[in-house]
Structure formats: structure tokens, C-alpha cells
CSV table of C-alpha atoms in Angstrom, one decimal:
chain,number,residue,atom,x,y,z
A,1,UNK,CA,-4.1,53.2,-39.5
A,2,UNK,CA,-2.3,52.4,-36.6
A,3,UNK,CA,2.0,53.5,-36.9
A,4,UNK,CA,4.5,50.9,-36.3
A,5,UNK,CA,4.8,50.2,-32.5
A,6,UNK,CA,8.3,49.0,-30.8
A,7,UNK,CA,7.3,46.0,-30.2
A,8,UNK,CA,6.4,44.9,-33.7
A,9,UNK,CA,10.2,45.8,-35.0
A,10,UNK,CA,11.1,42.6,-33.3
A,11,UNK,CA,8.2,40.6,-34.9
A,12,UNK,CA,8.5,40.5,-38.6
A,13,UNK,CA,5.3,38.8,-39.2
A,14,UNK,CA,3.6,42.0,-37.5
A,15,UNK,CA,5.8,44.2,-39.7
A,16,UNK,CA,5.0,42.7,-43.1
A,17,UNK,CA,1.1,43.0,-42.1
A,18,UNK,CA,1.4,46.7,-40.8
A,19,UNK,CA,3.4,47.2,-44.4
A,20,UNK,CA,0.5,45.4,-45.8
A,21,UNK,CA,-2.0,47.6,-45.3
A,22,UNK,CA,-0.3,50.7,-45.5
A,23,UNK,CA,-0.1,49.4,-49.3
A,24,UNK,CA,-3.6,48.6,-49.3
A,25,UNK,CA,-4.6,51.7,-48.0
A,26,UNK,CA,-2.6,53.7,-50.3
A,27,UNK,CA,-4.4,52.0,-53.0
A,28,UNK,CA,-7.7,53.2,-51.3
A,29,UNK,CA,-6.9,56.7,-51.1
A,30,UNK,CA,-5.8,56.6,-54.9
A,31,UNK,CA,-9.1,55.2,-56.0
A,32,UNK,CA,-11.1,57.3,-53.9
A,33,UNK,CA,-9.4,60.0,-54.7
A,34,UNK,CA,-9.9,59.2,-58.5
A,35,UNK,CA,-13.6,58.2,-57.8
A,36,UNK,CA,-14.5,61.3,-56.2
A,37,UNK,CA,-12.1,64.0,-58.7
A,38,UNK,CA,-11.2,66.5,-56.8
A,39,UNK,CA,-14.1,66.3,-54.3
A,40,UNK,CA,-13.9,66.1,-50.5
A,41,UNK,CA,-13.2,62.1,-49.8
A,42,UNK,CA,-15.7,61.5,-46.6
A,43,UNK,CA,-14.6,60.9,-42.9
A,44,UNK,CA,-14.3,57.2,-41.9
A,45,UNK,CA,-12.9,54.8,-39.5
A,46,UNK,CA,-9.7,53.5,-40.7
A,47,UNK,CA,-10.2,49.9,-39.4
A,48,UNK,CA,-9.7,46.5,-40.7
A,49,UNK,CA,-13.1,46.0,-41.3
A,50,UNK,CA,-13.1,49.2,-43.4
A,51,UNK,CA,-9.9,48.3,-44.8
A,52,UNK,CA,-11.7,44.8,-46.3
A,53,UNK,CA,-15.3,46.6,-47.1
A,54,UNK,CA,-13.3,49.3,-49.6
A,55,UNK,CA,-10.7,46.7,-51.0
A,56,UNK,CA,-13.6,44.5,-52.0
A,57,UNK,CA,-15.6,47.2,-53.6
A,58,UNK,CA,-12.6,48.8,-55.4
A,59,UNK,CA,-12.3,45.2,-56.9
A,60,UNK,CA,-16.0,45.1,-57.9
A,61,UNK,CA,-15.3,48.2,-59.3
A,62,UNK,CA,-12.6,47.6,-61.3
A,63,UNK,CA,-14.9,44.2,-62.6
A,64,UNK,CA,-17.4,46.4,-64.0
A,65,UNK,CA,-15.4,48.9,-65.8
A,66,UNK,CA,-13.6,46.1,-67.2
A,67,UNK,CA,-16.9,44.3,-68.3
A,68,UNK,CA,-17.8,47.7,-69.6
A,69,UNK,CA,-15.2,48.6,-71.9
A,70,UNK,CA,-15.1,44.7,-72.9
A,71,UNK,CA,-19.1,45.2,-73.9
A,72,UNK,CA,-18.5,48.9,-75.4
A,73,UNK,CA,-15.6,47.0,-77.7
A,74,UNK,CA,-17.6,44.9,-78.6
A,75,UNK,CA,-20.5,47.1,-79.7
A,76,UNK,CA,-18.3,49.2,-81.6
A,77,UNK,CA,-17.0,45.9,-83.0
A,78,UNK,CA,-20.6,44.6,-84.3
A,79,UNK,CA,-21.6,48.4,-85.6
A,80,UNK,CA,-18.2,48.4,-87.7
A,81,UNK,CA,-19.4,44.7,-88.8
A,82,UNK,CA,-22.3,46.2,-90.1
A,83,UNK,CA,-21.6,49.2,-91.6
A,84,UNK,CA,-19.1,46.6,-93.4
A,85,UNK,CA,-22.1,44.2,-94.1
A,86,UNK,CA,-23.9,47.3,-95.7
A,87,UNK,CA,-24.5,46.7,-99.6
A,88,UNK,CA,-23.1,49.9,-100.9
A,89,UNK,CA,-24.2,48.5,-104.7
A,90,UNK,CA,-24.6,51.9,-106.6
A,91,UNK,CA,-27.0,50.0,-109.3
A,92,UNK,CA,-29.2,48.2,-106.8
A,93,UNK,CA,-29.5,51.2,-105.0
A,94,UNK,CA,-31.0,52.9,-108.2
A,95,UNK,CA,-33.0,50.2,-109.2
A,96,UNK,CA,-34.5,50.3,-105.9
A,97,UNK,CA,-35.1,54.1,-106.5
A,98,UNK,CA,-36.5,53.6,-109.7
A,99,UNK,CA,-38.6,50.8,-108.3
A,100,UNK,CA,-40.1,53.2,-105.1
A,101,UNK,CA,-40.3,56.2,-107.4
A,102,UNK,CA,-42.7,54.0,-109.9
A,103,UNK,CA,-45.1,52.9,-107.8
A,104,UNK,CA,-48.3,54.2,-107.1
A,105,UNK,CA,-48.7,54.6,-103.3
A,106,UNK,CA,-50.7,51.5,-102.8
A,107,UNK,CA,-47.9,49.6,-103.9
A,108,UNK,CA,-45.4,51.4,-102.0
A,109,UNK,CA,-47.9,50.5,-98.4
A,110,UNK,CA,-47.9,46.9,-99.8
A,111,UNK,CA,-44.2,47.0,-100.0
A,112,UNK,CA,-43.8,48.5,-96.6
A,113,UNK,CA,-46.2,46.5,-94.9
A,114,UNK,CA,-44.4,43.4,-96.4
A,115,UNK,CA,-41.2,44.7,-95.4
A,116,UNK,CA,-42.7,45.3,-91.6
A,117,UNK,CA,-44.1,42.1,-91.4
A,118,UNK,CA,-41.0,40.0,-93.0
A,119,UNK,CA,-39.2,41.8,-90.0
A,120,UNK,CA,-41.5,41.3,-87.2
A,121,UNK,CA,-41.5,37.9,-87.9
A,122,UNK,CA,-38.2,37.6,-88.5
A,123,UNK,CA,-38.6,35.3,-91.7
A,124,UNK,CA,-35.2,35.1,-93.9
A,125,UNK,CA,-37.2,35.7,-97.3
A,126,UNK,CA,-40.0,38.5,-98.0
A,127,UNK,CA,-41.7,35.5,-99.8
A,128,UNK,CA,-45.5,36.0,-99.3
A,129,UNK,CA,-45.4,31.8,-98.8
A,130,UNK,CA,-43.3,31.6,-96.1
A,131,UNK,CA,-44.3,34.8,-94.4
A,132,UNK,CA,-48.2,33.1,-94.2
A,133,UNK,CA,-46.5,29.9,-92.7
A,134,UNK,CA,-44.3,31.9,-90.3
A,135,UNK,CA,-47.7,33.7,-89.3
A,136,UNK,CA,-50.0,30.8,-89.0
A,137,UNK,CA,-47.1,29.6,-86.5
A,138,UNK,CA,-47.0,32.3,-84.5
A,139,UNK,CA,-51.1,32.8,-84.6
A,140,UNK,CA,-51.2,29.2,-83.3
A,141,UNK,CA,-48.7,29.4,-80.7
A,142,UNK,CA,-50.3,32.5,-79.1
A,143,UNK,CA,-53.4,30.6,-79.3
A,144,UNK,CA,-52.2,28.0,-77.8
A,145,UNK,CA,-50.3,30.1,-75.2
A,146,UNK,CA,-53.7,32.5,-74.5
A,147,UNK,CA,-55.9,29.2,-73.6
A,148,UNK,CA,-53.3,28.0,-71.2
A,149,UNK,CA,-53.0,31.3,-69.8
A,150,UNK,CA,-57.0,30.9,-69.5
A,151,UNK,CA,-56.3,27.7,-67.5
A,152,UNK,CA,-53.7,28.8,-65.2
A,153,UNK,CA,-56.0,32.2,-64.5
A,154,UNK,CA,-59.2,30.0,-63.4
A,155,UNK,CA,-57.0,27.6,-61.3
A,156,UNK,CA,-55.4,30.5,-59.8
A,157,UNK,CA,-59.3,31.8,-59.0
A,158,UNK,CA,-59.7,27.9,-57.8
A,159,UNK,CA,-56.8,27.7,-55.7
A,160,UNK,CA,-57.6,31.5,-53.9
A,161,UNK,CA,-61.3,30.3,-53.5
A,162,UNK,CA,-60.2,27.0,-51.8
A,163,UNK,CA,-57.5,28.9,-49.5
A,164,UNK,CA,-60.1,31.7,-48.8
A,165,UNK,CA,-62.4,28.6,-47.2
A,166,UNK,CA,-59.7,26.7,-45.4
A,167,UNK,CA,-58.8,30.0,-43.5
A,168,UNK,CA,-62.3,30.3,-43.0
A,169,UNK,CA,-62.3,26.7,-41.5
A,170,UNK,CA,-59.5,27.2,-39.6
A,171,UNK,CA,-60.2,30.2,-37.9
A,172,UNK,CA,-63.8,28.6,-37.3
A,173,UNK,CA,-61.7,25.3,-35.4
A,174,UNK,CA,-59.6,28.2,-33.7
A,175,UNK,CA,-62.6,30.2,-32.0
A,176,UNK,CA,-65.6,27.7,-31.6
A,177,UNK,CA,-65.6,26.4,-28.2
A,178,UNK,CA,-67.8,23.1,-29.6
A,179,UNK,CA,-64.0,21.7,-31.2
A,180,UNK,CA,-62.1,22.6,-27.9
A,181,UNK,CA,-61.0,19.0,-25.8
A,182,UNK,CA,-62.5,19.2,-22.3
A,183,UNK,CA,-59.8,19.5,-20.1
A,184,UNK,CA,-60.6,16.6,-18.1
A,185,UNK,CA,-60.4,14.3,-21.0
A,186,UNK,CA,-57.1,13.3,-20.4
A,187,UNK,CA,-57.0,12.8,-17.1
A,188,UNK,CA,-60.1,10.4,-17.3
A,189,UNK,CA,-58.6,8.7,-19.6
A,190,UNK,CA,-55.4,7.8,-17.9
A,191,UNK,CA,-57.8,6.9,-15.0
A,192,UNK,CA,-59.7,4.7,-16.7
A,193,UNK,CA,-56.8,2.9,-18.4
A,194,UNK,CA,-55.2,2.3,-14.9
A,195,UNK,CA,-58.3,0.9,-13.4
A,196,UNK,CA,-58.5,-1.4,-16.5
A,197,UNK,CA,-55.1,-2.5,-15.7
A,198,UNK,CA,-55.9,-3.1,-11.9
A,199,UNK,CA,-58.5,-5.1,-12.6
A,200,UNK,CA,-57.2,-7.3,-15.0
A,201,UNK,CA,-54.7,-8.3,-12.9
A,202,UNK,CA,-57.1,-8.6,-10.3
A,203,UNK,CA,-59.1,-10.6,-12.8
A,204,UNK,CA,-56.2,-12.7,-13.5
A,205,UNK,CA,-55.3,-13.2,-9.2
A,206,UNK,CA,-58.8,-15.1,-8.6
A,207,UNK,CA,-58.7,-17.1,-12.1
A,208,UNK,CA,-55.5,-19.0,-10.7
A,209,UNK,CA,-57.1,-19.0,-7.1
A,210,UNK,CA,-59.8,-20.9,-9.0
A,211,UNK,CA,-57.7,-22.9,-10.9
A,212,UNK,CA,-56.1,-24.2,-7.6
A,213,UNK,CA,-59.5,-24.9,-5.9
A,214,UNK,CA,-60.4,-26.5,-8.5
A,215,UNK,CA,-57.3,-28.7,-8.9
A,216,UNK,CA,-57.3,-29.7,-5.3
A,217,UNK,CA,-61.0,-30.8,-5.8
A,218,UNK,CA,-60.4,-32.7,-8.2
A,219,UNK,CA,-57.5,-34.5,-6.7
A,220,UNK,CA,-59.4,-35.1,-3.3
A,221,UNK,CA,-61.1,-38.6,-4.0
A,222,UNK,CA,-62.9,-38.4,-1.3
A,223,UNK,CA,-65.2,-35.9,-1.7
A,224,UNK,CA,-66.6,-35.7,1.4
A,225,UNK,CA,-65.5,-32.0,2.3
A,226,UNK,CA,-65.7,-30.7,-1.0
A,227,UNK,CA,-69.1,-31.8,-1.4
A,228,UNK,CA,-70.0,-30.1,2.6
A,229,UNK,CA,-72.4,-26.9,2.6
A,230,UNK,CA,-69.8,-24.9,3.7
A,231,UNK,CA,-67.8,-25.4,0.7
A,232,UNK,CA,-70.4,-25.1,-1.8
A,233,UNK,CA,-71.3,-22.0,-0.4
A,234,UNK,CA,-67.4,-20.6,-0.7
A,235,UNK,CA,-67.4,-21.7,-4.0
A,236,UNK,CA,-70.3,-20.0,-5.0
A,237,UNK,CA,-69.7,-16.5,-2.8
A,238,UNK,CA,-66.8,-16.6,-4.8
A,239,UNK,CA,-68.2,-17.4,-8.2
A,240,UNK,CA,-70.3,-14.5,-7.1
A,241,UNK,CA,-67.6,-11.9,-6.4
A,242,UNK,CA,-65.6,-13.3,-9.5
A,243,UNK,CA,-69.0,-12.6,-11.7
A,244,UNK,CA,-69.3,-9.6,-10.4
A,245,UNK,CA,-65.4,-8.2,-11.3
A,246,UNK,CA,-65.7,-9.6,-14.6
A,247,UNK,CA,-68.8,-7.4,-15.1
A,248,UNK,CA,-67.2,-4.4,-13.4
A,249,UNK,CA,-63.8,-5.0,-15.9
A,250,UNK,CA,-65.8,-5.7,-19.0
A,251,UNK,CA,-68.0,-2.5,-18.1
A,252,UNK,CA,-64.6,-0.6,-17.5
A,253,UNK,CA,-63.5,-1.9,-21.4
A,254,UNK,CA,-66.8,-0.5,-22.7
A,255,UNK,CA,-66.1,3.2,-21.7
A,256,UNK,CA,-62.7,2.5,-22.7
A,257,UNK,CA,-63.7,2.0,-26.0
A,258,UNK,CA,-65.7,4.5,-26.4
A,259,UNK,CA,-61.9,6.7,-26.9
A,260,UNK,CA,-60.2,3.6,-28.4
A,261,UNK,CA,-60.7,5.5,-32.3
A,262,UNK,CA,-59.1,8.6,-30.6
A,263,UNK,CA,-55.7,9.6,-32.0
A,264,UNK,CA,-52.6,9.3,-29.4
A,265,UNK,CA,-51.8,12.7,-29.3
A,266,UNK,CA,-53.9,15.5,-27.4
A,267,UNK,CA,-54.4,18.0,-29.5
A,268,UNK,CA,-55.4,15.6,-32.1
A,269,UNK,CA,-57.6,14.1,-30.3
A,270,UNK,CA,-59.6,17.6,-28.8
A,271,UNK,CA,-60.2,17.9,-32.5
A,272,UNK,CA,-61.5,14.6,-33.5
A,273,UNK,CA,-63.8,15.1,-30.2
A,274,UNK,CA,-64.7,18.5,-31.4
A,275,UNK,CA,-65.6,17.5,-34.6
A,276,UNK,CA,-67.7,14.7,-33.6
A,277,UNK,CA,-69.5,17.4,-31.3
A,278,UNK,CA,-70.3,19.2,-33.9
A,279,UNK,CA,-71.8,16.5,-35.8
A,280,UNK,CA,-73.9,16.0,-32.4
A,281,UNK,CA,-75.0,19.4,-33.0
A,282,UNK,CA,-76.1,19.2,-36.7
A,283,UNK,CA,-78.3,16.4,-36.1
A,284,UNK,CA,-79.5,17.5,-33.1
A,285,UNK,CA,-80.8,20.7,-35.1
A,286,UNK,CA,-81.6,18.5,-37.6
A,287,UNK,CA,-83.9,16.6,-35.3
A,288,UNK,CA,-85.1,19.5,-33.8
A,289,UNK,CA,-85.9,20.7,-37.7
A,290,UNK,CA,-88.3,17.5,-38.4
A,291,UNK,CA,-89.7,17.9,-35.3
A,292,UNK,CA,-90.6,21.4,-35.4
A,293,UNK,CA,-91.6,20.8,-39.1
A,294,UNK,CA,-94.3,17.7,-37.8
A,295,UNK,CA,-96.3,20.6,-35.8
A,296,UNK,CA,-96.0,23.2,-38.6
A,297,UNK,CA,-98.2,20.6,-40.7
């Protein structure tokens, strides 16, 4: 521990903690010194951190011999109860002398064995009626307790069978290459999705240039230019070209839908994909099976 510097006589706060823990310290020593009786206290860094370390185990310390001599009073406390409690009846002590001495030595086994059991089964009375309820009590409780033991032993075989299988499965999704996403998956997708969007609004342009042609048509009374080759043909080059983006946007939806069940995120979705791959596969063998099977015949 660190001495009393110059600078901390002229700070009384730094004083009082310096006196502090020399106190503390001094109680240290004395209860190391009375832990270790005579022996050779080991070397250690006198730090605060040590300081707080030893003061809180001194205090545990002190806890436990307290709860022990509280517990060891106590013992001696119940053992002077019972000598107490002890019938120290001179004639019930020769009657039962008498009693042992005259029987035969199946009597004195039946005795014994009632004695044993009225104990083990803690009953208040040795009376043979309530010793045969207490043990059809107890025989039915262990019963009881040994078939749900049963139960809890087969689900535990249940439960370490099902988790044996799902690591199975798992390390199966890990390591097959037929439940890994292609990696362009993504990318197409987005692709597709903006060229759906480009041509819907592309769709949407030439439905209002159609809407106007056909408005000023139908306010021109005269007809006469509407009705020209010229204008028919326009009209029908671009019916054409308006026929053939609706075909290109509504074959663009198809593929699209093709991923519309697909989950949002990507790694959900290379499973899902997976998975159906693997279906592929099993009744692709499967067709492979009846076909092979057709020849066998």
C-alpha cells in the first residue's frame, strides 16, 4: 500500500481514504494470518483490486462460519430434544424385554420386519391396516411414476430419431448442388420485371394514341380522309404493331409468372427452386422406372 504523499496532507478526502485502507488492510493481514496459523502468508500485489477481492472473501468467510456454528447449534439443539424426547420408562422397557425374550424367532422377524416397514413408510402407527394402505399408495404412485417415465423414455427415442433425420436433411440441402439457386436467377428476374414495366407503359403510350385517333375520327363528320387508303392502312399498321406488343407484354407476364409463387427473399427462394428440382428429378427417374419396366416385360 502506497504511504501518505505530501500532497494528500492538504486533501482530507485523500487522507481519510489512504486511512481507510490501511484499516482494511490491517484487517486482511489479521485474517490471513489467522487463516493460515502460523504458515507463510503468500506474496501478492497490494492493489485496490486485491484490497476488494480479499475484503469480499473475508466477508464470505465470516458468512459461512457464522451459518456454521448457527447449523452446529442447532444440531446439538435437536440431538438434546431427543435424547429429551427418549422414553426412559423403566416398566415399558421390561415389558418390552419380556416381550422380545418370549418370542420364538419367527415372531421376533415379523416384529422387525413390521418395525422396518412402519419406518420406511413413514406411517404414524405400526397398525397392519394402515401400513397396507400406506403401501398400496406408494405401489401405485411408483406405478404410476414408472409408466410415465416409459413415456418420457420413448419420446426422448422419438424426439433423437426425428433430430437425427432433420440433420440428415439439412446437411443433404447443404451439399446437393440440385437445391443450390442458379446464380443468374436473380438477375433474370429483375430483367424481366423491368422489361414488363417498359412495356406496359409502352402499352399504355399507344392505347391513348389510339384513343385520340379515334376521338378525332369520330368528331370529323366528314369522313372523307378518314375513310382514304392511306388512313386505313395507318390504322391498321398500327393495330398491327399494337397486336404485336400486346403479345410480346402478355408473353413477358407468362415467364414472369412462372417465379410469381417464389418467396421475396433469395435464399428462400434457391430453396423453393431447389426443391422443386428435385421433384423434377424423382419423376423423371420415376419415368425413366416405367419405362425401363415396359421393355423388361
Amino acid at each position: 500500500m502506497d504511504s501518505l504523499t505530501p500532497s494528500d496532507l492538504f486533501s482530507p478526502s485523500k487522507a481519510r481514504q489512504q486511512r481507510a485502507q490501511a484499516q482494511d488492510w490491517a484487517q486482511i493481514d489479521g485474517w490471513l494470518s489467522y487463516k493460515y496459523a502460523g504458515r507463510t502468508i503468500p506474496s501478492f500485489e497490494r492493489n485496490e483490486e486485491a484490497l476488494e477481492v480479499l475484503r469480499e472473501l473475508s466477508m464470505a468467510n465470516e458468512r459461512a462460519d457464522e451459518e456454521r456454528m448457527v447449523r452446529e447449534k442447532l444440531e446439538r439443539e435437536a440431538l438434546k430434544e431427543l435424547d429429551e424426547q427418549t422414553p426412559t420408562n423403566e416398566g415399558d422397557k421390561r415389558i418390552l424385554d419380556s416381550i422380545t425374550t418370549n418370542l420364538t424367532s419367527e415372531g421376533n422377524e415379523a416384529i422387525s420386519a413390521l418395525a422396518s416397514t412402519a419406518v420406511t413408510l413413514n406411517t404414524p402407527s405400526p397398525n397392519a391396516e394402515t401400513i397396507a394402505h400406506t403401501l398400496i399408495r406408494h405401489t401405485s404412485t411408483a406405478q404410476t411414476l414408472t409408466n410415465q417415465l416409459a413415456y418420457i423414455e420413448t419420446l426422448q427415442r422419438y424426439l433423437e430419431k426425428q433430430h437425427s433425420l432433420l440433420r440428415t436433411q439439412l446437411t443433404e440441402l447443404t451439399i446437393n448442388p440440385a437445391f443450390s439457386t442458379p446464380s443468374t436467377l436473380q438477375r433474370q428476374t429483375t430483367e424481366q420485371v423491368r422489361q414488363t414495366k417498359h412495356l406496359r407503359t409502352k402499352v399504355r403510350e399507344h392505347e391513348d394514341k389510339l384513343s385520340a385517333l379515334q376521338i378525332a375520327q369520330s368528331r370529323n363528320n366528314k369522313g372523307a380522309d378518314v375513310g382514304s387508303a392511306e388512313a386505313i392502312g395507318e390504322m391498321l399498321e398500327q393495330q398491327k404493331a399494337l397486336d404485336e406488343l400486346k403479345g410480346g407484354v402478355e408473353e413477358l407476364e407468362r415467364e414472369v409468372e412462372e417465379f410469381a409463387g417464389l418467396p421475396a427473399d433469395r435464399e428462400a427462394a434457391r430453396k423453393e427452386v431447389g426443391k422443386l428440382e428435385v421433384e423434377l428429378d424423382g419423376l423423371r427417374r420415376r419415368r425413366d422406372a416405367l419405362f425401363e419396366g415396359m421393355f423388361t416385360r
